[in-house]
Coordinates of C-alpha atoms in Angstrom, one line a residue:
M1 CA -3.2 -96.2 -33.3
L2 CA -4.8 -92.4 -32.9
Q3 CA -4.8 -93.1 -29.1
V4 CA -1.2 -94.2 -28.9
S5 CA -0.3 -90.9 -31.2
S6 CA -2.3 -88.8 -29.1
K7 CA -0.8 -89.8 -25.8
F8 CA 2.6 -89.8 -27.2
G9 CA 2.2 -86.2 -28.6
K10 CA 1.0 -85.3 -25.0
K11 CA 3.9 -86.7 -23.2
E12 CA 6.2 -85.2 -25.7
R13 CA 4.4 -81.8 -25.0
L14 CA 4.9 -82.2 -21.3
F15 CA 8.4 -83.0 -21.8
G16 CA 8.9 -79.6 -23.8
Y17 CA 7.3 -77.9 -21.1
S18 CA 9.4 -79.4 -18.5
I19 CA 12.4 -78.3 -20.1
V20 CA 11.1 -74.7 -21.1
L21 CA 9.9 -74.2 -17.4
P22 CA 13.2 -73.4 -15.9
Y23 CA 13.8 -70.6 -18.2
L24 CA 10.4 -69.3 -18.0
A25 CA 10.7 -69.0 -14.3
Y26 CA 14.1 -67.3 -14.5
T27 CA 12.7 -64.8 -16.9
A28 CA 9.8 -64.3 -14.8
I29 CA 11.8 -64.0 -11.3
F30 CA 14.7 -62.0 -12.9
W31 CA 13.3 -59.9 -15.5
G32 CA 9.6 -59.9 -15.5
Y33 CA 9.0 -59.1 -11.9
P34 CA 11.9 -56.4 -11.9
F35 CA 10.6 -54.7 -15.1
V36 CA 6.8 -54.5 -13.5
W37 CA 8.5 -53.2 -10.3
M38 CA 10.2 -50.6 -12.4
V39 CA 7.1 -49.3 -14.0
V40 CA 5.2 -49.2 -10.8
L41 CA 8.3 -47.1 -9.3
A42 CA 7.9 -44.5 -12.3
F43 CA 4.4 -43.6 -11.1
T44 CA 5.1 -43.3 -7.3
K45 CA 7.7 -41.7 -4.7
W46 CA 9.7 -44.3 -2.8
N47 CA 13.1 -44.0 -0.7
Y48 CA 13.5 -47.6 0.2
F49 CA 12.1 -47.1 3.7
S50 CA 8.8 -45.8 3.4
K51 CA 5.6 -47.1 1.5
P52 CA 5.6 -46.1 -2.2
K53 CA 3.3 -43.4 -2.8
F54 CA 1.4 -43.1 -6.1
I55 CA 2.1 -39.5 -7.8
G56 CA 1.0 -40.0 -11.3
L57 CA 3.2 -38.4 -14.1
Q58 CA 5.1 -36.3 -11.6
N59 CA 8.7 -37.9 -12.3
F60 CA 8.2 -37.9 -15.9
L61 CA 7.1 -34.1 -15.8
R62 CA 10.3 -33.5 -13.6
I63 CA 12.5 -34.6 -16.3
L64 CA 11.1 -31.7 -18.6
T65 CA 12.6 -29.6 -16.2
D66 CA 15.5 -31.1 -15.1
S67 CA 18.7 -29.1 -16.4
T68 CA 20.9 -32.2 -15.7
V69 CA 18.8 -34.3 -17.9
L70 CA 19.4 -31.7 -20.7
R71 CA 23.2 -31.6 -20.0
I72 CA 23.7 -35.4 -20.0
A73 CA 21.6 -35.3 -23.5
L74 CA 24.0 -33.1 -25.0
N75 CA 26.8 -35.2 -23.6
T76 CA 25.2 -38.3 -25.3
L77 CA 25.1 -36.7 -28.4
N78 CA 28.8 -35.7 -28.1
F79 CA 29.7 -39.0 -27.0
L80 CA 28.0 -40.2 -30.2
A81 CA 29.7 -37.8 -32.5
Y82 CA 33.0 -39.2 -31.3
L83 CA 32.2 -42.6 -30.8
I84 CA 30.4 -43.9 -33.9
P85 CA 33.4 -42.7 -36.3
M86 CA 35.9 -43.9 -34.2
V87 CA 34.7 -47.5 -33.6
L88 CA 33.5 -47.7 -37.1
T89 CA 36.8 -46.5 -38.7
A90 CA 39.0 -48.6 -36.3
S91 CA 36.9 -51.6 -36.7
L92 CA 36.9 -51.5 -40.4
L93 CA 40.5 -51.0 -40.3
F94 CA 41.3 -53.9 -38.0
A95 CA 39.1 -56.2 -40.3
L96 CA 40.6 -55.1 -43.6
A97 CA 44.3 -55.6 -42.0
L98 CA 43.2 -59.0 -40.8
T99 CA 42.6 -60.1 -44.6
K100 CA 45.9 -59.1 -45.2
V101 CA 47.6 -61.4 -42.6
R102 CA 48.9 -64.8 -43.3
F103 CA 50.6 -65.9 -40.1
G104 CA 49.4 -65.6 -36.6
K105 CA 46.0 -64.4 -37.2
T106 CA 44.1 -66.3 -34.5
F107 CA 47.0 -64.9 -32.0
I108 CA 46.1 -61.4 -33.3
M109 CA 42.4 -62.0 -33.2
L110 CA 42.6 -63.4 -29.4
S111 CA 44.9 -60.2 -28.5
F112 CA 42.5 -57.7 -29.7
L113 CA 39.6 -59.8 -27.9
V114 CA 41.3 -59.9 -24.5
A115 CA 40.7 -56.0 -24.4
N116 CA 36.9 -56.8 -24.7
V117 CA 36.9 -59.2 -22.0
S118 CA 39.0 -57.0 -19.7
S119 CA 37.5 -55.7 -16.2
G120 CA 36.1 -52.1 -17.1
V121 CA 37.5 -51.1 -13.4
A122 CA 41.2 -52.4 -14.4
Y123 CA 41.7 -50.8 -17.7
S124 CA 39.9 -47.7 -16.6
L125 CA 42.5 -47.2 -13.5
L126 CA 45.2 -48.1 -15.8
F127 CA 44.3 -45.3 -18.5
S128 CA 43.7 -42.9 -15.8
N129 CA 47.0 -43.5 -14.7
L130 CA 48.8 -43.6 -18.3
F131 CA 47.1 -40.3 -19.6
S132 CA 47.1 -38.4 -16.4
I133 CA 48.9 -34.9 -16.3
N134 CA 52.0 -36.5 -14.6
G135 CA 51.6 -39.9 -16.3
P136 CA 53.9 -41.8 -18.7
I137 CA 52.2 -40.6 -21.8
N138 CA 52.6 -36.7 -20.7
R139 CA 56.1 -37.3 -19.7
L140 CA 57.2 -38.9 -23.1
L141 CA 55.4 -36.1 -25.0
D142 CA 57.1 -33.5 -22.9
D143 CA 60.4 -35.1 -23.5
L144 CA 59.8 -35.1 -27.1
F145 CA 57.9 -32.1 -28.0
G146 CA 57.8 -30.2 -24.9
I147 CA 53.8 -30.3 -24.5
T148 CA 51.6 -31.5 -22.0
I149 CA 48.1 -32.5 -22.7
P150 CA 44.9 -32.2 -20.4
W151 CA 43.4 -35.6 -21.6
F152 CA 41.0 -35.7 -18.7
S153 CA 40.8 -32.3 -17.3
N154 CA 39.9 -30.2 -20.6
P155 CA 36.0 -30.7 -21.0
Q156 CA 35.9 -31.6 -24.7
L157 CA 39.3 -33.5 -24.9
A158 CA 37.9 -35.6 -21.8
V159 CA 35.0 -36.7 -24.1
F160 CA 37.4 -37.7 -26.9
S161 CA 39.9 -39.6 -24.6
I162 CA 36.9 -41.4 -23.0
C163 CA 35.7 -42.6 -26.3
L164 CA 39.2 -43.3 -27.4
I165 CA 39.5 -45.9 -24.6
I166 CA 36.0 -47.5 -25.2
T167 CA 37.2 -47.9 -29.0
W168 CA 40.3 -49.7 -27.7
K169 CA 37.9 -52.1 -25.8
F170 CA 35.4 -52.8 -28.5
I171 CA 37.7 -52.8 -31.6
G172 CA 38.5 -56.6 -31.6
Y173 CA 34.7 -57.4 -31.1
Y174 CA 33.4 -55.1 -33.8
G175 CA 36.2 -55.8 -36.1
L176 CA 35.7 -59.5 -36.1
I177 CA 31.8 -58.7 -36.9
L178 CA 33.1 -57.0 -40.1
Y179 CA 35.9 -59.4 -40.6
A180 CA 33.2 -62.2 -40.9
S181 CA 31.4 -60.3 -43.4
L182 CA 34.4 -59.7 -45.6
L183 CA 35.2 -63.6 -45.7
S184 CA 31.6 -64.0 -47.0
I185 CA 32.0 -61.6 -49.7
P186 CA 32.7 -64.1 -53.1
Q187 CA 35.8 -63.6 -54.6
S188 CA 34.6 -63.8 -58.1
L189 CA 33.3 -60.1 -57.7
Y190 CA 36.8 -58.8 -57.0
E191 CA 38.1 -61.0 -59.9
A192 CA 35.4 -59.7 -62.2
A193 CA 35.9 -56.2 -61.0
E194 CA 39.8 -56.4 -61.7
L195 CA 39.3 -58.0 -65.3
D196 CA 37.1 -54.8 -65.9
G197 CA 39.9 -52.6 -64.8
A198 CA 38.3 -51.4 -61.6
T199 CA 40.9 -49.8 -59.2
K200 CA 41.4 -50.8 -55.6
S201 CA 39.7 -47.5 -54.5
Q202 CA 36.6 -48.4 -56.8
I203 CA 36.3 -51.9 -55.5
F204 CA 36.4 -51.0 -51.9
W205 CA 33.7 -48.2 -52.5
K206 CA 31.7 -50.2 -55.1
I207 CA 31.9 -53.8 -54.0
T208 CA 33.1 -54.1 -50.5
L209 CA 31.4 -51.1 -48.5
P210 CA 28.1 -52.0 -49.9
L211 CA 28.3 -55.7 -49.2
L212 CA 29.4 -54.7 -45.6
N213 CA 26.1 -52.3 -45.3
P214 CA 24.4 -55.1 -43.0
S215 CA 27.4 -55.5 -40.8
L216 CA 28.0 -51.8 -40.5
I217 CA 24.6 -51.2 -39.5
T218 CA 25.0 -54.1 -36.9
V219 CA 28.1 -52.3 -35.3
T220 CA 26.6 -48.9 -35.7
V221 CA 23.4 -49.9 -33.6
L222 CA 25.6 -51.7 -31.1
A223 CA 27.6 -48.6 -30.6
V224 CA 24.7 -46.6 -30.2
M225 CA 23.3 -49.0 -27.3
L226 CA 27.0 -48.7 -25.9
T227 CA 27.0 -45.0 -26.1
F228 CA 23.7 -45.0 -23.8
G229 CA 25.2 -47.3 -21.4
I230 CA 28.5 -45.8 -20.6
F231 CA 29.2 -45.6 -17.1
T232 CA 32.4 -47.5 -15.6
E233 CA 35.0 -45.2 -17.6
P234 CA 33.8 -41.8 -16.9
Y235 CA 32.9 -42.7 -13.4
L236 CA 36.1 -44.0 -12.4
I237 CA 38.4 -41.5 -14.5
T238 CA 36.5 -38.3 -14.4
G239 CA 33.7 -38.6 -12.2
G240 CA 31.6 -37.0 -14.9
G241 CA 33.5 -33.7 -15.0
P242 CA 35.2 -31.5 -15.8
M243 CA 32.0 -29.3 -15.8
Q244 CA 29.6 -32.1 -16.1
R245 CA 30.9 -33.0 -19.6
T246 CA 31.4 -36.5 -19.2
I247 CA 28.4 -37.2 -16.9
T248 CA 26.1 -39.9 -18.5
F249 CA 22.6 -41.4 -18.0
L250 CA 23.9 -44.3 -16.0
I251 CA 26.0 -42.2 -13.7
Y252 CA 23.2 -39.8 -13.0
M253 CA 20.9 -42.9 -12.2
Y254 CA 23.4 -44.3 -9.9
D255 CA 23.9 -41.0 -8.0
T256 CA 19.9 -40.4 -8.0
A257 CA 19.1 -43.8 -6.7
F258 CA 21.7 -44.5 -4.5
K259 CA 23.5 -40.9 -3.3
R260 CA 20.3 -39.1 -3.5
V261 CA 17.9 -42.0 -2.2
D262 CA 15.5 -41.3 -5.1
P263 CA 15.2 -44.7 -7.0
S264 CA 11.7 -43.6 -8.2
Y265 CA 13.0 -40.6 -10.4
A266 CA 16.1 -42.7 -11.1
T267 CA 13.8 -45.5 -12.5
T268 CA 12.0 -42.8 -14.8
V269 CA 15.2 -41.6 -16.1
A270 CA 16.1 -45.3 -17.0
I271 CA 12.7 -45.9 -18.9
V272 CA 12.9 -42.5 -21.0
T273 CA 16.6 -43.3 -21.6
A274 CA 15.6 -46.7 -22.8
L275 CA 12.7 -45.5 -25.1
V276 CA 15.0 -42.6 -26.5
S277 CA 17.6 -45.0 -27.3
Y278 CA 15.3 -47.5 -29.0
L279 CA 13.9 -44.8 -31.1
L280 CA 17.2 -43.7 -32.2
V281 CA 18.1 -47.5 -33.2
M282 CA 14.9 -47.6 -35.4
L283 CA 15.8 -44.4 -37.0
I284 CA 19.2 -45.3 -37.7
R285 CA 18.0 -49.1 -39.3
K286 CA 15.3 -46.9 -41.0
F287 CA 17.9 -44.6 -42.5
F288 CA 20.7 -47.0 -43.4
E289 CA 19.1 -50.2 -44.4
K290 CA 18.8 -50.3 -48.1
E291 CA 18.9 -53.0 -50.7
V292 CA 22.6 -53.4 -52.3
S293 CA 22.6 -53.1 -55.9
F294 CA 25.4 -53.1 -58.6
V295 CA 25.3 -50.5 -61.2

């Protein structure tokens, strides 16, 4: 009996390994090998054609004196200052509005999710034409109020406009995360608060918002990661301008790797960007994650 059990256990393990093996091979080929090669590139000098030459920490030291990297870091903070409040506010309002909808809720959710799965190139070109100086939006504003807004030619306004487009894209996705959390809040809490004479404002700030804390942290973390990964919108609409105010880390990596033919330095920038974004996410979680208590 023990031998049969042992053989059966071995066959079961082999069967399990056979199922996992394709995934492990896929991970090793498409994640493990590129990751190791990326680390190697960060310590070498390479231009696609020559043999990689070991240069130690020179690529990392170069970042410290690269004025463009400093400009991009300030741009990223600027994007964060706009995007985080815009995404959180819009997503929360969308989620709260969904709880009040009685008919056609599925259609509304799918309509907003279409933006999230839309081609970045397609909607970037669409918004670029809509908000151009001579576009439909400015023509309408000129007819109604006699004004023309430089949506993408003004440095600060260009950042706001791109964040507005990104918010439009992700409002449905992030809103559904918050909507699912709203549905999980026990209605008995609201009923008890109403019996105690709490106002709608007090219920929102004392019950709804604290219980949404985990989902709000999730959305915030996703938005921070999104900010460090912005590429399509500024690349196609502003090209990183005006005055380099919308250039991002991904645009700089792309230009460095393929236009300046310096993949080693581009890889180093990618590693540093990933580390900074990871540390920022950890700080956000450390700051915001706390136990929800009712007083």
